[in-house]
Amino acid sequence: GINDLMTPLIMVFLASELAATSYDEVHVDQASDEMLDRVEADTYWCLTKILSDIQDHYTFGQPGIQRMISTMKDIVRRIDPDLYTHLDTVGCDFMHLSFRWMNCLLLREMPLISAIRLWDAYIAEPSEGFSTFHVYICACFLVYWSP
């Protein structure tokens, strides 16, 4: 959920405050209260910006997530019809398959350092990296490991 979305932001801002050269060197107990206040503020504002692009993911009925899953299903159907047919044949519902991918933006599916790198690409997208580019990344994951 939303609490997961704060993790990469906190890690990046805390690493910056501690002047860490590696995320392995980041330990929250090394930060002063003033550092933690700055990390909290930066995290809040960045999360607010991210959520402004995907706010309908976290409203009643989660229409944003449903739209992203529908788009991913269509992409997979077009680029890998064999995979699409296989998933349909075995009764694999795209909603069950990818809901967490869309809800947590892949944070639970990969190491944090990889998620931070991926999010860097999302943020660098000129518009809607979290709501549009993310769908294509998820479709690529699915197709890459297709049977």
mmCIF file with all atom_site columns, C-alpha atoms in Angstrom, residues 12 41 47 51 59 91 135 138:
data_model
loop_
_atom_site.group_PDB
_atom_site.id
_atom_site.type_symbol
_atom_site.label_atom_id
_atom_site.label_alt_id
_atom_site.label_comp_id
_atom_site.label_asym_id
_atom_site.label_entity_id
_atom_site.label_seq_id
_atom_site.pdbx_PDB_ins_code
_atom_site.Cartn_x
_atom_site.Cartn_y
_atom_site.Cartn_z
_atom_site.occupancy
_atom_site.B_iso_or_equiv
_atom_site.pdbx_formal_charge
_atom_site.auth_seq_id
_atom_site.auth_comp_id
_atom_site.auth_asym_id
_atom_site.auth_atom_id
_atom_site.pdbx_PDB_model_num
ATOM 1 C CA . VAL A 1 12  ? 17.349 7.959   -0.789  1.00 0.00 ? 12  VAL A CA 1
ATOM 2 C CA . ALA A 1 41  ? 9.594  16.595  4.981   1.00 0.00 ? 41  ALA A CA 1
ATOM 3 C CA . LEU A 1 47  ? 5.112  11.150  -1.973  1.00 0.00 ? 47  LEU A CA 1
ATOM 4 C CA . LEU A 1 51  ? 0.305  10.217  -5.391  1.00 0.00 ? 51  LEU A CA 1
ATOM 5 C CA . THR A 1 59  ? -9.775 5.548   -3.823  1.00 0.00 ? 59  THR A CA 1
ATOM 6 C CA . GLY A 1 91  ? -7.477 -19.529 -15.524 1.00 0.00 ? 91  GLY A CA 1
ATOM 7 C CA . VAL A 1 135 ? 2.439  -0.771  -16.969 1.00 0.00 ? 135 VAL A CA 1
ATOM 8 C CA . CYS A 1 138 ? 5.171  -4.980  -15.708 1.00 0.00 ? 138 CYS A CA 1
#
